[in-house]
Amino acid sequence: MLILTGRSLSIGRAPTNDVVVNDLLASRNHAEIRRLSDGKCEVADLGSTNGTFVNGRRVATASLREGDLISVAGHVFRFAAQGISERLDPSGPWLCAIDIGVTTVGGKRLLQHVRFGLEPRRLMSIVGPSGAGKSTLLRAMTGQNPADTGSVLYGGRDLYASLDLRQRMGYVPQQDLLHTQLSVREALDYAAELRFARDVEASARSARIDEVLEELGLRECQDRQIAELSGGERKRTSVAAELLTKPPLLFLDEPTSGLDPGNEDQLTQLLRQLADGGRTVVVATHSLVTLAQSDKVLFLSRGGHQAFYGPPTQASSYFKEQGAGETYPHVFTALDDERVGPGFASRFAASPISKANVEIPLAAARSAQETHPSVVPQAQPNTDRVRQWWVLVRRYLAVLRSDRVATAILIAQAPFFALLFN
């Protein structure tokens, strides 16, 4: 624990701070804990780029109470009257879904009582036929589209009540969102500039990009346009953009879709390496290759019913006992009938496999769940909008420079429209 001996305690990336946070999401001088004249303490954000959070809420200033959690970039500190200590979980944070349910505006149920506890540093596959709710579950677990019922815990904290946890997650959608006219390095540089603190030097940004290029095997193609890459290289570039901030939790939606068997195998091996390297990786997929490499697999049936959760080595024998078929393609066919979903869900919930793989791990993970009183924060304006706008403008201009044909057409259109409307 770092003791608050004087009137204040500074937190930031600069080495002159009392608490040095070695994270490019953190500003050089990020936040300060102050002891007030009445003996109470408060935390004040010092105009940081990515914000200071107390118990999951972004604050400009906030009074502190015993046990409050202060989040700066990817680091969480617990406050005590005499100082702060970093909140560390030696075994790593669990990811838990507790009775997740999602319903459309029209009343259609997309997910129904999905529950599991995933150990840290694991690769998990979410599989099932189209319409089973795989992408819906990913969006619910990342907070993009929160579930109507249930909760998501990460490290014992409620994702929906803790906005700072979003900074610790990476999400790769099914459709690549990168500008294909840019080179790999250009795309990563703009992504880094948008996400890192505004006072991160270009050299530090470049060094982090070098690390990610090396980790994902993209160094040889870093100067090629994304449009020229193979499907596997393009998907790895999308993953690289998410890994820039070193998120411990990574979600991917159908990452192998459209890839040939060779690229599919390479990408699956990469996901396995990311999990073995310390990240928790969750993949929604149809790929049997990914399934075989996973530590845990969640089977969903059409209609969003949970049919199985556990090691893939147990899945085939379990479904065989249920009469769902001898092979995984047969299992997918059996789960593609919305009428049988409730039956699969109820039988799994009553099975010894569910008790061993779901209920016991969930009970252990939930015992460490933390709750904190709501913080009423002083509103903190987004002071970084002008910088973000300028980065986006520069990126757009770089796209235009790379696509000379499209730029020439835009220039040629200008006088035509001027004459048309005069």
GROMACS .gro file of C-alpha atoms in nm:
model
  422
    1MET     CA    1   0.000   0.000   0.000
    2LEU     CA    2   0.114   0.352  -0.082
    3ILE     CA    3   0.052   0.573   0.219
    4LEU     CA    4  -0.100   0.918   0.178
    5THR     CA    5   0.142   1.102   0.405
    6GLY     CA    6   0.104   1.455   0.266
    7ARG     CA    7  -0.184   1.654   0.124
    8SER     CA    8  -0.196   1.474  -0.212
    9LEU     CA    9  -0.096   1.164  -0.407
   10SER     CA   10  -0.040   1.192  -0.783
   11ILE     CA   11  -0.116   0.917  -1.036
   12GLY     CA   12  -0.002   0.909  -1.398
   13ARG     CA   13   0.231   0.779  -1.664
   14ALA     CA   14   0.513   1.025  -1.595
   15PRO     CA   15   0.790   0.890  -1.367
   16THR     CA   16   0.757   1.195  -1.141
   17ASN     CA   17   0.418   1.074  -1.010
   18ASP     CA   18   0.381   0.910  -0.670
   19VAL     CA   19   0.199   0.622  -0.845
   20VAL     CA   20   0.341   0.549  -1.190
   21VAL     CA   21   0.096   0.378  -1.427
   22ASN     CA   22   0.285   0.217  -1.714
   23ASP     CA   23  -0.005   0.223  -1.959
   24LEU     CA   24  -0.043   0.426  -2.280
   25LEU     CA   25  -0.411   0.482  -2.202
   26ALA     CA   26  -0.302   0.682  -1.897
   27SER     CA   27  -0.208   1.048  -1.927
   28ARG     CA   28   0.128   1.170  -1.798
   29ASN     CA   29  -0.044   1.347  -1.509
   30HIS     CA   30  -0.373   1.163  -1.487
   31ALA     CA   31  -0.533   1.206  -1.144
   32GLU     CA   32  -0.468   1.318  -0.789
   33ILE     CA   33  -0.594   1.204  -0.451
   34ARG     CA   34  -0.627   1.495  -0.209
   35ARG     CA   35  -0.675   1.511   0.166
   36LEU     CA   36  -0.918   1.791   0.249
   37SER     CA   37  -0.910   2.022   0.549
   38ASP     CA   38  -1.181   1.818   0.725
   39GLY     CA   39  -0.969   1.503   0.697
   40LYS     CA   40  -1.176   1.347   0.419
   41CYS     CA   41  -1.029   1.259   0.079
   42GLU     CA   42  -1.130   1.311  -0.279
   43VAL     CA   43  -0.997   1.211  -0.620
   44ALA     CA   44  -0.967   1.466  -0.899
   45ASP     CA   45  -0.912   1.396  -1.266
   46LEU     CA   46  -0.638   1.621  -1.407
   47GLY     CA   47  -0.786   1.659  -1.755
   48SER     CA   48  -0.688   1.308  -1.864
   49THR     CA   49  -0.776   1.177  -2.208
   50ASN     CA   50  -0.943   0.852  -2.103
   51GLY     CA   51  -1.088   0.953  -1.771
   52THR     CA   52  -1.072   0.864  -1.403
   53PHE     CA   53  -1.338   0.629  -1.263
   54VAL     CA   54  -1.465   0.568  -0.910
   55ASN     CA   55  -1.656   0.242  -0.867
   56GLY     CA   56  -1.702   0.228  -1.242
   57ARG     CA   57  -1.832   0.585  -1.292
   58ARG     CA   58  -1.630   0.849  -1.472
   59VAL     CA   59  -1.573   1.152  -1.250
   60ALA     CA   60  -1.415   1.494  -1.255
   61THR     CA   61  -1.397   1.496  -0.875
   62ALA     CA   62  -1.550   1.258  -0.624
   63SER     CA   63  -1.538   1.207  -0.248
   64LEU     CA   64  -1.374   0.881  -0.145
   65ARG     CA   65  -1.488   0.625   0.107
   66GLU     CA   66  -1.315   0.322   0.251
   67GLY     CA   67  -1.299   0.044  -0.008
   68ASP     CA   68  -1.381   0.258  -0.313
   69LEU     CA   69  -1.221   0.148  -0.640
   70ILE     CA   70  -1.031   0.409  -0.843
   71SER     CA   71  -0.963   0.314  -1.205
   72VAL     CA   72  -0.690   0.475  -1.415
   73ALA     CA   73  -0.651   0.319  -1.761
   74GLY     CA   74  -0.629  -0.058  -1.703
   75HIS     CA   75  -0.525  -0.027  -1.337
   76VAL     CA   76  -0.764  -0.042  -1.042
   77PHE     CA   77  -0.670   0.086  -0.695
   78ARG     CA   78  -0.857   0.032  -0.371
   79PHE     CA   79  -0.881   0.334  -0.144
   80ALA     CA   80  -0.829   0.315   0.230
   81ALA     CA   81  -0.808   0.600   0.480
   82GLN     CA   82  -0.430   0.581   0.487
   83GLY     CA   83  -0.368   0.543   0.112
   84ILE     CA   84  -0.425   0.321  -0.190
   85SER     CA   85  -0.320  -0.026  -0.303
   86GLU     CA   86  -0.353  -0.177  -0.649
   87ARG     CA   87  -0.630  -0.434  -0.674
   88LEU     CA   88  -0.467  -0.749  -0.806
   89ASP     CA   89  -0.617  -1.093  -0.854
   90PRO     CA   90  -0.332  -1.347  -0.853
   91SER     CA   91  -0.545  -1.609  -1.027
   92GLY     CA   92  -0.681  -1.360  -1.281
   93PRO     CA   93  -1.034  -1.227  -1.336
   94TRP     CA   94  -1.322  -1.461  -1.418
   95LEU     CA   95  -1.581  -1.374  -1.682
   96CYS     CA   96  -1.931  -1.472  -1.569
   97ALA     CA   97  -2.269  -1.460  -1.741
   98ILE     CA   98  -2.556  -1.493  -1.497
   99ASP     CA   99  -2.896  -1.571  -1.649
  100ILE     CA  100  -2.846  -1.349  -1.953
  101GLY     CA  101  -3.168  -1.284  -2.143
  102VAL     CA  102  -3.229  -1.060  -2.445
  103THR     CA  103  -3.569  -0.973  -2.594
  104THR     CA  104  -3.642  -0.764  -2.903
  105VAL     CA  105  -3.875  -0.463  -2.901
  106GLY     CA  106  -4.134  -0.686  -3.064
  107GLY     CA  107  -4.113  -0.936  -2.779
  108LYS     CA  108  -3.906  -1.210  -2.947
  109ARG     CA  109  -3.663  -1.385  -2.712
  110LEU     CA  110  -3.312  -1.399  -2.858
  111LEU     CA  111  -3.133  -1.536  -2.550
  112GLN     CA  112  -3.276  -1.722  -2.253
  113HIS     CA  113  -3.103  -1.772  -1.917
  114VAL     CA  114  -2.748  -1.817  -2.046
  115ARG     CA  115  -2.508  -1.879  -1.759
  116PHE     CA  116  -2.144  -1.980  -1.730
  117GLY     CA  117  -1.819  -1.899  -1.549
  118LEU     CA  118  -1.505  -1.876  -1.761
  119GLU     CA  119  -1.166  -1.901  -1.596
  120PRO     CA  120  -0.899  -1.645  -1.690
  121ARG     CA  121  -0.654  -1.709  -1.973
  122ARG     CA  122  -0.888  -1.942  -2.159
  123LEU     CA  123  -1.019  -1.970  -2.516
  124MET     CA  124  -1.397  -2.013  -2.528
  125SER     CA  125  -1.608  -2.082  -2.835
  126ILE     CA  126  -1.977  -1.993  -2.863
  127VAL     CA  127  -2.128  -2.222  -3.127
  128GLY     CA  128  -2.467  -2.309  -3.265
  129PRO     CA  129  -2.679  -2.273  -3.577
  130SER     CA  130  -2.767  -1.939  -3.733
  131GLY     CA  131  -3.028  -1.761  -3.523
  132ALA     CA  132  -2.905  -1.914  -3.198
  133GLY     CA  133  -2.799  -1.574  -3.057
  134LYS     CA  134  -2.420  -1.603  -3.072
  135SER     CA  135  -2.357  -1.243  -3.185
  136THR     CA  136  -2.633  -1.120  -2.954
  137LEU     CA  137  -2.453  -1.281  -2.660
  138LEU     CA  138  -2.122  -1.121  -2.758
  139ARG     CA  139  -2.282  -0.776  -2.775
  140ALA     CA  140  -2.449  -0.833  -2.437
  141MET     CA  141  -2.121  -0.939  -2.275
  142THR     CA  142  -1.932  -0.638  -2.413
  143GLY     CA  143  -2.204  -0.395  -2.305
  144GLN     CA  144  -2.274  -0.277  -2.661
  145ASN     CA  145  -2.632  -0.402  -2.629
  146PRO     CA  146  -2.686  -0.483  -2.262
  147ALA     CA  147  -2.903  -0.779  -2.170
  148ASP     CA  148  -3.261  -0.716  -2.057
  149THR     CA  149  -3.221  -0.963  -1.771
  150GLY     CA  150  -2.923  -1.105  -1.587
  151SER     CA  151  -2.576  -0.964  -1.539
  152VAL     CA  152  -2.219  -0.993  -1.664
  153LEU     CA  153  -1.934  -1.000  -1.413
  154TYR     CA  154  -1.567  -0.951  -1.488
  155GLY     CA  155  -1.329  -0.990  -1.197
  156GLY     CA  156  -1.626  -0.985  -0.959
  157ARG     CA  157  -1.750  -0.650  -1.089
  158ASP     CA  158  -2.074  -0.579  -1.273
  159LEU     CA  159  -1.990  -0.484  -1.631
  160TYR     CA  160  -2.302  -0.275  -1.678
  161ALA     CA  161  -2.232  -0.071  -1.364
  162SER     CA  162  -1.857  -0.034  -1.426
  163LEU     CA  163  -1.786   0.170  -1.737
  164ASP     CA  164  -1.410   0.152  -1.681
  165LEU     CA  165  -1.416  -0.219  -1.764
  166ARG     CA  166  -1.486  -0.128  -2.129
  167GLN     CA  167  -1.124  -0.006  -2.151
  168ARG     CA  168  -1.008  -0.358  -2.065
  169MET     CA  169  -1.197  -0.525  -2.350
  170GLY     CA  170  -1.129  -0.562  -2.720
  171TYR     CA  171  -1.404  -0.642  -2.971
  172VAL     CA  172  -1.350  -0.756  -3.330
  173PRO     CA  173  -1.678  -0.756  -3.528
  174GLN     CA  174  -1.752  -0.994  -3.811
  175GLN     CA  175  -1.715  -0.720  -4.073
  176ASP     CA  176  -1.372  -0.556  -4.079
  177LEU     CA  177  -1.400  -0.182  -4.009
  178LEU     CA  178  -1.052  -0.081  -4.125
  179HIS     CA  179  -1.001   0.155  -4.419
  180THR     CA  180  -0.870  -0.074  -4.692
  181GLN     CA  181  -0.694   0.212  -4.874
  182LEU     CA  182  -0.450   0.256  -4.586
  183SER     CA  183  -0.144   0.046  -4.519
  184VAL     CA  184  -0.144  -0.183  -4.217
  185ARG     CA  185   0.089   0.048  -4.026
  186GLU     CA  186  -0.108   0.362  -4.114
  187ALA     CA  187  -0.433   0.203  -3.997
  188LEU     CA  188  -0.277   0.094  -3.669
  189ASP     CA  189  -0.117   0.434  -3.615
  190TYR     CA  190  -0.449   0.618  -3.649
  191ALA     CA  191  -0.619   0.360  -3.424
  192ALA     CA  192  -0.348   0.409  -3.161
  193GLU     CA  193  -0.370   0.787  -3.180
  194LEU     CA  194  -0.746   0.773  -3.125
  195ARG     CA  195  -0.718   0.544  -2.823
  196PHE     CA  196  -0.399   0.638  -2.643
  197ALA     CA  197  -0.367   0.943  -2.420
  198ARG     CA  198  -0.313   1.262  -2.616
  199ASP     CA  199   0.031   1.320  -2.459
  200VAL     CA  200   0.175   0.984  -2.572
  201GLU     CA  201   0.479   1.053  -2.787
  202ALA     CA  202   0.486   0.933  -3.148
  203SER     CA  203   0.791   0.720  -3.067
  204ALA     CA  204   0.606   0.536  -2.788
  205ARG     CA  205   0.307   0.487  -3.016
  206SER     CA  206   0.532   0.348  -3.289
  207ALA     CA  207   0.705   0.114  -3.045
  208ARG     CA  208   0.373  -0.032  -2.934
  209ILE     CA  209   0.268  -0.084  -3.296
  210ASP     CA  210   0.597  -0.267  -3.357
  211GLU     CA  211   0.518  -0.500  -3.065
  212VAL     CA  212   0.173  -0.582  -3.200
  213LEU     CA  213   0.301  -0.635  -3.556
  214GLU     CA  214   0.559  -0.877  -3.421
  215GLU     CA  215   0.310  -1.060  -3.200
  216LEU     CA  216   0.063  -1.116  -3.485
  217GLY     CA  217   0.317  -1.187  -3.758
  218LEU     CA  218   0.231  -0.877  -3.961
  219ARG     CA  219   0.571  -0.712  -3.982
  220GLU     CA  220   0.638  -0.822  -4.341
  221CYS     CA  221   0.311  -0.675  -4.469
  222GLN     CA  222   0.303  -0.356  -4.256
  223ASP     CA  223   0.358  -0.128  -4.557
  224ARG     CA  224   0.104  -0.297  -4.784
  225GLN     CA  225  -0.246  -0.164  -4.837
  226ILE     CA  226  -0.508  -0.354  -4.640
  227ALA     CA  227  -0.698  -0.407  -4.968
  228GLU     CA  228  -0.404  -0.617  -5.093
  229LEU     CA  229  -0.397  -0.851  -4.793
  230SER     CA  230  -0.531  -1.205  -4.778
  231GLY     CA  231  -0.841  -1.269  -4.569
  232GLY     CA  232  -0.633  -1.405  -4.284
  233GLU     CA  233  -0.392  -1.110  -4.287
  234ARG     CA  234  -0.683  -0.866  -4.291
  235LYS     CA  235  -0.846  -1.034  -3.992
  236ARG     CA  236  -0.516  -1.033  -3.803
  237THR     CA  237  -0.491  -0.660  -3.872
  238SER     CA  238  -0.835  -0.611  -3.715
  239VAL     CA  239  -0.719  -0.809  -3.412
  240ALA     CA  240  -0.400  -0.600  -3.399
  241ALA     CA  241  -0.602  -0.278  -3.375
  242GLU     CA  242  -0.774  -0.415  -3.064
  243LEU     CA  243  -0.454  -0.542  -2.905
  244LEU     CA  244  -0.287  -0.200  -2.913
  245THR     CA  245  -0.429  -0.117  -2.569
  246LYS     CA  246  -0.333  -0.459  -2.425
  247PRO     CA  247  -0.686  -0.567  -2.329
  248PRO     CA  248  -0.692  -0.877  -2.107
  249LEU     CA  249  -1.032  -0.972  -2.251
  250LEU     CA  250  -1.088  -1.013  -2.626
  251PHE     CA  251  -1.416  -1.090  -2.808
  252LEU     CA  252  -1.435  -1.191  -3.175
  253ASP     CA  253  -1.747  -1.239  -3.385
  254GLU     CA  254  -1.708  -1.506  -3.657
  255PRO     CA  255  -1.337  -1.430  -3.713
  256THR     CA  256  -1.288  -1.726  -3.949
  257SER     CA  257  -1.590  -1.649  -4.168
  258GLY     CA  258  -1.492  -1.647  -4.535
  259LEU     CA  259  -1.139  -1.779  -4.477
  260ASP     CA  260  -0.994  -2.076  -4.658
  261PRO     CA  261  -0.895  -2.378  -4.444
  262GLY     CA  262  -0.529  -2.271  -4.426
  263ASN     CA  263  -0.607  -1.918  -4.307
  264GLU     CA  264  -0.871  -2.054  -4.072
  265ASP     CA  265  -0.616  -2.281  -3.908
  266GLN     CA  266  -0.358  -2.000  -3.881
  267LEU     CA  267  -0.607  -1.764  -3.718
  268THR     CA  268  -0.722  -2.035  -3.477
  269GLN     CA  269  -0.361  -2.099  -3.377
  270LEU     CA  270  -0.321  -1.725  -3.318
  271LEU     CA  271  -0.625  -1.718  -3.086
  272ARG     CA  272  -0.483  -2.016  -2.899
  273GLN     CA  273  -0.152  -1.832  -2.858
  274LEU     CA  274  -0.329  -1.519  -2.730
  275ALA     CA  275  -0.506  -1.725  -2.463
  276ASP     CA  276  -0.187  -1.909  -2.368
  277GLY     CA  277  -0.013  -1.570  -2.347
  278GLY     CA  278  -0.247  -1.449  -2.072
  279ARG     CA  279  -0.563  -1.316  -2.240
  280THR     CA  280  -0.917  -1.443  -2.208
  281VAL     CA  281  -1.052  -1.493  -2.561
  282VAL     CA  282  -1.421  -1.544  -2.645
  283VAL     CA  283  -1.516  -1.636  -3.003
  284ALA     CA  284  -1.856  -1.672  -3.169
  285THR     CA  285  -1.796  -1.917  -3.450
  286HIS     CA  286  -1.918  -2.193  -3.680
  287SER     CA  287  -1.564  -2.327  -3.707
  288LEU     CA  288  -1.503  -2.682  -3.590
  289VAL     CA  289  -1.128  -2.607  -3.603
  290THR     CA  290  -1.169  -2.334  -3.343
  291LEU     CA  291  -1.393  -2.560  -3.138
  292ALA     CA  292  -1.123  -2.826  -3.117
  293GLN     CA  293  -0.865  -2.573  -2.992
  294SER     CA  294  -1.094  -2.424  -2.724
  295ASP     CA  295  -1.080  -2.479  -2.349
  296LYS     CA  296  -1.456  -2.432  -2.310
  297VAL     CA  297  -1.746  -2.437  -2.553
  298LEU     CA  298  -2.097  -2.296  -2.515
  299PHE     CA  299  -2.361  -2.456  -2.741
  300LEU     CA  300  -2.672  -2.251  -2.811
  301SER     CA  301  -2.981  -2.384  -2.986
  302ARG     CA  302  -3.206  -2.179  -3.213
  303GLY     CA  303  -3.402  -1.940  -2.994
  304GLY     CA  304  -3.109  -1.869  -2.762
  305HIS     CA  305  -3.136  -2.171  -2.530
  306GLN     CA  306  -2.821  -2.300  -2.360
  307ALA     CA  307  -2.770  -2.663  -2.464
  308PHE     CA  308  -2.422  -2.726  -2.320
  309TYR     CA  309  -2.126  -2.557  -2.152
  310GLY     CA  310  -1.796  -2.724  -2.071
  311PRO     CA  311  -1.480  -2.869  -2.226
  312PRO     CA  312  -1.525  -2.971  -2.591
  313THR     CA  313  -1.400  -3.320  -2.500
  314GLN     CA  314  -1.721  -3.368  -2.300
  315ALA     CA  315  -1.955  -3.218  -2.558
  316SER     CA  316  -1.961  -3.495  -2.817
  317SER     CA  317  -2.035  -3.773  -2.565
  318TYR     CA  318  -2.299  -3.559  -2.392
  319PHE     CA  319  -2.487  -3.487  -2.714
  320LYS     CA  320  -2.459  -3.851  -2.818
  321GLU     CA  321  -2.633  -3.946  -2.494
  322GLN     CA  322  -2.901  -3.688  -2.573
  323GLY     CA  323  -2.963  -3.847  -2.911
  324ALA     CA  324  -2.843  -3.541  -3.099
  325GLY     CA  325  -2.608  -3.733  -3.329
  326GLU     CA  326  -2.265  -3.886  -3.359
  327THR     CA  327  -2.083  -3.581  -3.502
  328TYR     CA  328  -2.086  -3.206  -3.454
  329PRO     CA  329  -2.264  -3.144  -3.789
  330HIS     CA  330  -2.542  -3.373  -3.662
  331VAL     CA  331  -2.550  -3.177  -3.336
  332PHE     CA  332  -2.582  -2.847  -3.525
  333THR     CA  333  -2.872  -2.992  -3.722
  334ALA     CA  334  -3.045  -3.109  -3.405
  335LEU     CA  335  -3.004  -2.765  -3.241
  336ASP     CA  336  -3.144  -2.588  -3.547
  337ASP     CA  337  -3.501  -2.667  -3.442
  338GLU     CA  338  -3.651  -2.399  -3.220
  339ARG     CA  339  -3.903  -2.645  -3.079
  340VAL     CA  340  -3.636  -2.862  -2.912
  341GLY     CA  341  -3.442  -2.575  -2.752
  342PRO     CA  342  -3.628  -2.570  -2.419
  343GLY     CA  343  -3.585  -2.945  -2.382
  344PHE     CA  344  -3.209  -2.929  -2.442
  345ALA     CA  345  -3.181  -2.640  -2.193
  346SER     CA  346  -3.376  -2.812  -1.916
  347ARG     CA  347  -3.190  -3.142  -1.954
  348PHE     CA  348  -2.853  -2.971  -1.944
  349ALA     CA  349  -2.949  -2.762  -1.638
  350ALA     CA  350  -3.041  -3.083  -1.454
  351SER     CA  351  -2.727  -3.274  -1.556
  352PRO     CA  352  -2.417  -3.343  -1.344
  353ILE     CA  353  -2.211  -3.175  -1.620
  354SER     CA  354  -2.398  -2.849  -1.559
  355LYS     CA  355  -2.333  -2.869  -1.186
  356ALA     CA  356  -1.961  -2.932  -1.240
  357ASN     CA  357  -1.904  -2.686  -1.528
  358VAL     CA  358  -2.153  -2.409  -1.448
  359GLU     CA  359  -2.299  -2.403  -1.098
  360ILE     CA  360  -1.990  -2.478  -0.886
  361PRO     CA  361  -1.757  -2.241  -1.080
  362LEU     CA  362  -2.023  -1.968  -1.082
  363ALA     CA  363  -2.077  -1.999  -0.708
  364ALA     CA  364  -1.702  -1.964  -0.648
  365ALA     CA  365  -1.672  -1.665  -0.881
  366ARG     CA  366  -1.979  -1.489  -0.740
  367SER     CA  367  -1.850  -1.522  -0.385
  368ALA     CA  368  -1.590  -1.262  -0.480
  369GLN     CA  369  -1.843  -1.024  -0.637
  370GLU     CA  370  -1.799  -0.663  -0.529
  371THR     CA  371  -2.074  -0.409  -0.481
  372HIS     CA  372  -2.025  -0.043  -0.415
  373PRO     CA  373  -2.264   0.243  -0.345
  374SER     CA  374  -2.349   0.457  -0.643
  375VAL     CA  375  -2.125   0.757  -0.700
  376VAL     CA  376  -2.282   1.090  -0.786
  377PRO     CA  377  -2.005   1.230  -1.005
  378GLN     CA  378  -1.944   1.587  -1.103
  379ALA     CA  379  -1.999   1.594  -1.479
  380GLN     CA  380  -1.677   1.568  -1.675
  381PRO     CA  381  -1.691   1.716  -2.025
  382ASN     CA  382  -1.522   1.541  -2.312
  383THR     CA  383  -1.228   1.773  -2.372
  384ASP     CA  384  -1.079   1.552  -2.640
  385ARG     CA  385  -1.336   1.593  -2.917
  386VAL     CA  386  -1.134   1.844  -3.118
  387ARG     CA  387  -0.827   1.619  -3.115
  388GLN     CA  388  -1.033   1.315  -3.213
  389TRP     CA  389  -1.198   1.515  -3.494
  390TRP     CA  390  -0.857   1.620  -3.624
  391VAL     CA  391  -0.727   1.261  -3.619
  392LEU     CA  392  -1.034   1.146  -3.814
  393VAL     CA  393  -0.989   1.427  -4.067
  394ARG     CA  394  -0.624   1.334  -4.118
  395ARG     CA  395  -0.718   0.969  -4.161
  396TYR     CA  396  -0.982   1.059  -4.420
  397LEU     CA  397  -0.733   1.272  -4.612
  398ALA     CA  398  -0.487   0.983  -4.605
  399VAL     CA  399  -0.758   0.757  -4.751
  400LEU     CA  400  -0.822   1.008  -5.030
  401ARG     CA  401  -0.451   1.033  -5.109
  402SER     CA  402  -0.429   0.655  -5.133
  403ASP     CA  403  -0.736   0.626  -5.358
  404ARG     CA  404  -0.642   0.867  -5.635
  405VAL     CA  405  -0.918   0.754  -5.871
  406ALA     CA  406  -1.193   0.829  -5.621
  407THR     CA  407  -1.030   1.163  -5.535
  408ALA     CA  408  -1.012   1.260  -5.903
  409ILE     CA  409  -1.382   1.177  -5.945
  410LEU     CA  410  -1.472   1.392  -5.643
  411ILE     CA  411  -1.272   1.684  -5.781
  412ALA     CA  412  -1.427   1.644  -6.126
  413GLN     CA  413  -1.779   1.641  -5.979
  414ALA     CA  414  -1.740   1.979  -5.812
  415PRO     CA  415  -1.764   2.203  -6.124
  416PHE     CA  416  -2.038   1.981  -6.269
  417PHE     CA  417  -2.262   2.029  -5.966
  418ALA     CA  418  -2.176   2.399  -5.955
  419LEU     CA  419  -2.303   2.440  -6.313
  420LEU     CA  420  -2.605   2.218  -6.247
  421PHE     CA  421  -2.738   2.429  -5.962
  422ASN     CA  422  -2.657   2.772  -6.108
   0.00000   0.00000   0.00000
